Short mmCIF file of N, CA and C in Angstrom, two decimals:
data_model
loop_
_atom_site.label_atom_id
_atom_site.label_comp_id
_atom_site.label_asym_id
_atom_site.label_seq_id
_atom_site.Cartn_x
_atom_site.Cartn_y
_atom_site.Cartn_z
N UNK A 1 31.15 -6.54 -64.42
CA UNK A 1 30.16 -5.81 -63.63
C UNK A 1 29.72 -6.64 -62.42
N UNK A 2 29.23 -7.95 -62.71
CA UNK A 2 28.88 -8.73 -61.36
C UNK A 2 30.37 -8.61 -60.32
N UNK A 3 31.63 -8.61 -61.00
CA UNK A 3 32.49 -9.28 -59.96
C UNK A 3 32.49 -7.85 -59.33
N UNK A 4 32.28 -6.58 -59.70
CA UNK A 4 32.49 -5.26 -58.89
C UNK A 4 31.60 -5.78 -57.79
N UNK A 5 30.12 -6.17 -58.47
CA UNK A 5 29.37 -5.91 -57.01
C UNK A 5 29.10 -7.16 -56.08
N UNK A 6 29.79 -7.89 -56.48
CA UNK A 6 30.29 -8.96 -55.70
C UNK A 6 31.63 -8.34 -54.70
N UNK A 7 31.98 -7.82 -54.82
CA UNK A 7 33.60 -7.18 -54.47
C UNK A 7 33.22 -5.90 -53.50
N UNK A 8 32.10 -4.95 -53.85
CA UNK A 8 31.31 -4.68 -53.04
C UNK A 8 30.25 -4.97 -52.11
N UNK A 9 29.59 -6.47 -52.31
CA UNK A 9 29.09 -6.83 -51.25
C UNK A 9 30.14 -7.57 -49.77
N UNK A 10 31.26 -8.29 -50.27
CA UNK A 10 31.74 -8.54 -49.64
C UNK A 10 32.37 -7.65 -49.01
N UNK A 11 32.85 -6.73 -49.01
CA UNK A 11 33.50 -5.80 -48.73
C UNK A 11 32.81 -5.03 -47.65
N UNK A 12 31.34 -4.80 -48.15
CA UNK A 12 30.58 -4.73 -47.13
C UNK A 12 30.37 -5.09 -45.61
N UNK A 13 30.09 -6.79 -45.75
CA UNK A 13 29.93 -7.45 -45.03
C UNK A 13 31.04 -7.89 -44.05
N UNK A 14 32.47 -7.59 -44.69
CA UNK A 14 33.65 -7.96 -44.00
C UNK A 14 33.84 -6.48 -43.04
N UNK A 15 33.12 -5.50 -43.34
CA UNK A 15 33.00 -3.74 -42.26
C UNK A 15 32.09 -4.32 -41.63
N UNK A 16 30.76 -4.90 -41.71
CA UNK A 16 29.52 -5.25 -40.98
C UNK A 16 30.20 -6.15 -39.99
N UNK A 17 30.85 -7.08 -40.39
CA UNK A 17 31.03 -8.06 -39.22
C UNK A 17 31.70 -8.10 -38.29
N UNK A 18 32.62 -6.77 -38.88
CA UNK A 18 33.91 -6.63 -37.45
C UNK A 18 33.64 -5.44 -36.84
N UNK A 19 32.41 -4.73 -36.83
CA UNK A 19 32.13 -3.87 -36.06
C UNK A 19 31.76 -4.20 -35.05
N UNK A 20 32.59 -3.50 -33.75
CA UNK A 20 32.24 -3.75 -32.68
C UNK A 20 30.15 -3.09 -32.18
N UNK A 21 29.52 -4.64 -31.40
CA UNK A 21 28.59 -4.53 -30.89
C UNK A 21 28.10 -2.30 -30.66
N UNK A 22 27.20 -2.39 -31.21
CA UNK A 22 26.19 -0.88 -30.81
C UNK A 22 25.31 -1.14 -29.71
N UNK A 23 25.53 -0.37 -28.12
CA UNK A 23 24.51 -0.96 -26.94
C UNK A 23 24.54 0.64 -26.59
N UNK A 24 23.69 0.66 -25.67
CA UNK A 24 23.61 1.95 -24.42
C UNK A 24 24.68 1.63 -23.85
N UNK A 25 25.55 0.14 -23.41
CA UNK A 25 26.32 0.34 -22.09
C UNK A 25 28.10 0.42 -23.09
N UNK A 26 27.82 -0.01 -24.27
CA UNK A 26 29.61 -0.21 -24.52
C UNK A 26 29.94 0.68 -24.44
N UNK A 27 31.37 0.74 -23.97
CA UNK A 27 31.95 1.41 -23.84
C UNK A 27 33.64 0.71 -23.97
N UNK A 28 34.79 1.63 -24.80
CA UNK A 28 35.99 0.95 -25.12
C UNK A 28 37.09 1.57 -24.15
N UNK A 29 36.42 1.95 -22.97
CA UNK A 29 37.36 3.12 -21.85
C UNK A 29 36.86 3.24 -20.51
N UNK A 30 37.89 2.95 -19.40
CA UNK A 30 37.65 3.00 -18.06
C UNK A 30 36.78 3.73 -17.68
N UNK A 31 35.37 3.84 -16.89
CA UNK A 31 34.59 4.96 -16.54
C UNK A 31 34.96 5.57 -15.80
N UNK A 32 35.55 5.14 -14.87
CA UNK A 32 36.23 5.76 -13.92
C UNK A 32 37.97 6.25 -13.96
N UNK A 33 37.77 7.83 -13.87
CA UNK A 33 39.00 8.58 -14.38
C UNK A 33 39.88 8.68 -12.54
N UNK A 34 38.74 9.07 -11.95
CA UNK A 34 39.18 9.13 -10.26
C UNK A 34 38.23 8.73 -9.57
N UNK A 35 38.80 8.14 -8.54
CA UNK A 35 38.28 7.48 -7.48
C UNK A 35 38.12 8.01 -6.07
N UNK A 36 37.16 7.79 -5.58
CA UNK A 36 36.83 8.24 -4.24
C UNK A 36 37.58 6.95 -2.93
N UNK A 37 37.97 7.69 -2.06
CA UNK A 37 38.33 6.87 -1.02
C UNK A 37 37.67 6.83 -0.10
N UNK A 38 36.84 7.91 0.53
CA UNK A 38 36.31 8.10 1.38
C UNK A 38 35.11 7.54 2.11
N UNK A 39 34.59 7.54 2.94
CA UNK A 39 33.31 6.79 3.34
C UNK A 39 32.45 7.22 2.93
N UNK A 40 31.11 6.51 2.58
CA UNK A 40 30.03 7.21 2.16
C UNK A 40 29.17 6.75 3.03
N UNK A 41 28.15 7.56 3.51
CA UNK A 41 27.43 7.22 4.57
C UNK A 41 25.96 6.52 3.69
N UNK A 42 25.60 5.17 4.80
CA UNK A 42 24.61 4.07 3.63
C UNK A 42 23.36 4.86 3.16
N UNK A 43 23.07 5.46 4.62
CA UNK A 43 21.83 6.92 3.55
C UNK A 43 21.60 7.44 2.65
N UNK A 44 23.17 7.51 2.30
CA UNK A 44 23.30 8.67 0.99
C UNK A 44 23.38 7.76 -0.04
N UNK A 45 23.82 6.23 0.11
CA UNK A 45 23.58 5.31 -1.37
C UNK A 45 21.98 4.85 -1.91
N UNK A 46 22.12 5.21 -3.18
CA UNK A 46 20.90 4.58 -3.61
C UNK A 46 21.15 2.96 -4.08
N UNK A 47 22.12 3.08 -4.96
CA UNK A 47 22.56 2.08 -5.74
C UNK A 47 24.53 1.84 -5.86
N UNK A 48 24.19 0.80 -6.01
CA UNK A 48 26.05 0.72 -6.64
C UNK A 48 26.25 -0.11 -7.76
N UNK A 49 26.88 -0.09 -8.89
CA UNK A 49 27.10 -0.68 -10.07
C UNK A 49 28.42 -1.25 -9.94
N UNK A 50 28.63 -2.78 -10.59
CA UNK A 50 29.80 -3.08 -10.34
C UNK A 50 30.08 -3.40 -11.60
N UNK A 51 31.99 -3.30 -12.05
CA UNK A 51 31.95 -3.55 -13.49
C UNK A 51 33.34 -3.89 -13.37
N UNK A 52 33.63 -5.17 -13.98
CA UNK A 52 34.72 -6.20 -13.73
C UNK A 52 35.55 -5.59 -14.42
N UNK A 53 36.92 -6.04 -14.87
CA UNK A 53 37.78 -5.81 -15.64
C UNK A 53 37.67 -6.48 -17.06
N UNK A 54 38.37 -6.11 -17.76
CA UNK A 54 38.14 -6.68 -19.15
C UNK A 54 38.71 -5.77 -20.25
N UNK A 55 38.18 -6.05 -21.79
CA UNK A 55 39.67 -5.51 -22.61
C UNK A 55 39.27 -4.20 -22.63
N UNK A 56 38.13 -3.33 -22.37
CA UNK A 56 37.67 -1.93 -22.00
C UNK A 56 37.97 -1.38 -21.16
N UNK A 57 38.91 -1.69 -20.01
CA UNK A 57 39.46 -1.42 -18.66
C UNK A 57 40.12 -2.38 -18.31
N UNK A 58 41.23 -2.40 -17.62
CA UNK A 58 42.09 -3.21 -16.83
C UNK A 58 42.09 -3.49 -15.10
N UNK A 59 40.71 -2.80 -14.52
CA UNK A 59 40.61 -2.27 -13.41
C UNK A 59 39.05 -2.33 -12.97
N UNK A 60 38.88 -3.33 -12.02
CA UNK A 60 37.64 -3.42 -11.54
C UNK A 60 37.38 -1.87 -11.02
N UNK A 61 35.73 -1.58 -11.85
CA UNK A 61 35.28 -0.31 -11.28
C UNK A 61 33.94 -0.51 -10.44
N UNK A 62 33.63 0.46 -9.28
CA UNK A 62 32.66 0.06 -8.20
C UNK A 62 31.87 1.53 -8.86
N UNK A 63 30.93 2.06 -9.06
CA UNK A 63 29.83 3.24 -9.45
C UNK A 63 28.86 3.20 -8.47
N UNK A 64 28.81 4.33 -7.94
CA UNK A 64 27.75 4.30 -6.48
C UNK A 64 26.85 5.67 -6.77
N UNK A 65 25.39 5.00 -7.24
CA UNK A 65 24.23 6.60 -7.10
C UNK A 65 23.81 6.80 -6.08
N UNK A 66 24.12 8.18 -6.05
CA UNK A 66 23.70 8.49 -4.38
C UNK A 66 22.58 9.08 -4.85
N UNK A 67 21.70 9.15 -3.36
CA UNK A 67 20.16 9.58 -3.24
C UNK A 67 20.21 11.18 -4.00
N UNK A 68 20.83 12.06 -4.17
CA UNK A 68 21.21 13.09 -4.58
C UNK A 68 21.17 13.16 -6.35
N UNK A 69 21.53 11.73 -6.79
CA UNK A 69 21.43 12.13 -8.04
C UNK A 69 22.84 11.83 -9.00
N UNK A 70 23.71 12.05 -7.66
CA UNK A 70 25.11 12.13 -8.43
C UNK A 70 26.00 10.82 -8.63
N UNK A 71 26.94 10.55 -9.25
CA UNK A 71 27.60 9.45 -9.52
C UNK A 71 28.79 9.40 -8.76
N UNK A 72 29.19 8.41 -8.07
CA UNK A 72 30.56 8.53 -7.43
C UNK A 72 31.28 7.32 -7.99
N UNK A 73 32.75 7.66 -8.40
CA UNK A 73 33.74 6.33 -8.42
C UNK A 73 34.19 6.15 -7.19
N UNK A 74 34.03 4.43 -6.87
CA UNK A 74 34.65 4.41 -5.53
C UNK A 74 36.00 3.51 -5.86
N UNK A 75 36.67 3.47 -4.84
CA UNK A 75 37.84 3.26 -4.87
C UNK A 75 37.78 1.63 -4.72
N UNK A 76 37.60 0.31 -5.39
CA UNK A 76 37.93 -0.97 -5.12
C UNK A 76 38.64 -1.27 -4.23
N UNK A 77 39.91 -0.79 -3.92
CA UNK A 77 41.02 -1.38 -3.18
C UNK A 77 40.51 -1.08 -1.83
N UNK A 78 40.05 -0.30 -1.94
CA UNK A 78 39.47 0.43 -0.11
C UNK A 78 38.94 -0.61 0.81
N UNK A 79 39.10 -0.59 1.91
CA UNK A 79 38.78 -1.84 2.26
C UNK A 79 37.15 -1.66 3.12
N UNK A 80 36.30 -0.10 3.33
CA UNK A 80 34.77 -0.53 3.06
C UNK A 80 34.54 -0.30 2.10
N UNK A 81 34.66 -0.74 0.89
CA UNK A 81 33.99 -0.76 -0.49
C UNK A 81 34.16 -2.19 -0.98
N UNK A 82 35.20 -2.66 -0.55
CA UNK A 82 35.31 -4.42 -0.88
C UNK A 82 34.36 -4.94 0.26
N UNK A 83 34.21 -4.53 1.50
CA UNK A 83 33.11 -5.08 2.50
C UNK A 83 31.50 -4.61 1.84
N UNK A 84 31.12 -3.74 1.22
CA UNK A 84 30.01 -3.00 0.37
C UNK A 84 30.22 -4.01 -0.67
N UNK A 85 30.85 -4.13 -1.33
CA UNK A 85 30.43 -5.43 -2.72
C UNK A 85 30.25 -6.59 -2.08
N UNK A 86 30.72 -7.17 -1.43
CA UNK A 86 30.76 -8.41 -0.47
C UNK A 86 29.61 -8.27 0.20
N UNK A 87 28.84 -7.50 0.49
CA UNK A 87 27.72 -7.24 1.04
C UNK A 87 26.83 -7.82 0.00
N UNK A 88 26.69 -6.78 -1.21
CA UNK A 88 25.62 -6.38 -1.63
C UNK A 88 25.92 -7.89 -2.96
N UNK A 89 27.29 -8.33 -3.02
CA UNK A 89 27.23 -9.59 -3.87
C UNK A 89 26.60 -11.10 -2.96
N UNK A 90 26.69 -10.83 -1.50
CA UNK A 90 25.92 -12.22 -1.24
C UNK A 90 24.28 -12.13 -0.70
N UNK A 91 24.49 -10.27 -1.18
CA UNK A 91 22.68 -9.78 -0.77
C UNK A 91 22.11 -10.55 -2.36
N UNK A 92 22.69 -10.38 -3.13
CA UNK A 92 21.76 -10.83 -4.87
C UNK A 92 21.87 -12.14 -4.79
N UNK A 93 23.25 -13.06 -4.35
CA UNK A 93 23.03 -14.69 -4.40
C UNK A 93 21.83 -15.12 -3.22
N UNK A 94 22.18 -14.50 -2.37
CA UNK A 94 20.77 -15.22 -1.40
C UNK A 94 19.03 -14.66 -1.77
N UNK A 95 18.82 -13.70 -2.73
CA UNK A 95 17.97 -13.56 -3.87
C UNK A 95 18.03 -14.46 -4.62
N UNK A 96 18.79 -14.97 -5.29
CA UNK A 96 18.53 -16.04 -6.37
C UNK A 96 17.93 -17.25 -5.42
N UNK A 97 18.87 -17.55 -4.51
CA UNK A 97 18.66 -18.68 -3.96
C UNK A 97 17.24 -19.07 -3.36
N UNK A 98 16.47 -17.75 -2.59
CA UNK A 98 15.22 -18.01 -2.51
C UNK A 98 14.35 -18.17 -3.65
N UNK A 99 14.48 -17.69 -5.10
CA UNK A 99 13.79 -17.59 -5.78
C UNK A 99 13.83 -19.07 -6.99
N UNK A 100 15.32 -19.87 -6.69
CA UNK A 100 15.36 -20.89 -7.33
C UNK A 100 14.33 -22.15 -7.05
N UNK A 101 13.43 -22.93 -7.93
CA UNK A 101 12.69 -23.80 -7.11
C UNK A 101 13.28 -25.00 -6.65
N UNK A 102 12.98 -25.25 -5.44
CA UNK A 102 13.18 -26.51 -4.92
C UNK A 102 13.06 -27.71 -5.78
N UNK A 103 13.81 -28.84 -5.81
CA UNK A 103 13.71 -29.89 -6.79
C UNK A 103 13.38 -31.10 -5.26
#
């Protein structure tokens, strides 16, 4: 009788531990199915989300909320959307940088 529920706790714990992480953001699949090429005019961006590659995608994805509400995939390879991350990636380091204290 103990070794059953010994045999069931482990058994348990060996499902508990290899379950992949539970978040709002995981996800095991590219968000982006299609991509936009086109220009987006800076008015119409609210925000842009950037999301590297990794074993959930093979393909850096760029996510842009426009003032509207709606979600756009933009196209990475495009060459103003790599000038838009390049933007908005040395707009957050020169944020840190003012905010780091002086030694």
């Amino acid at each position: 009788m103990k070794l059953c529920i010994l045999l069931v706790f482990a058994t348990m714990l060996a499902v508990i531990t290899g379950m992949p992480p539970i978040s709002r953001d995981y996800n095991n699949r590219c968000r982006c199915l299609q991509v936009e090429s086109r220009i987006i005019p800076p008015d119409n961006l609210k925000s842009i989300k950037l999301i590297t590659e990794g074993p959930h995608c093979p393909e850096k994805e760029v996510i842009a909320n426009l003032v509207n509400g709606a979600k756009v995939c933009l196209n990475p390879k495009s060459t103003w959307v790599k000038k838009l991350v390049h933007f908005v990636l040395g707009k957050q380091l020169s944020r840190k940088q003012a905010t780091l204290p002086k030694a």
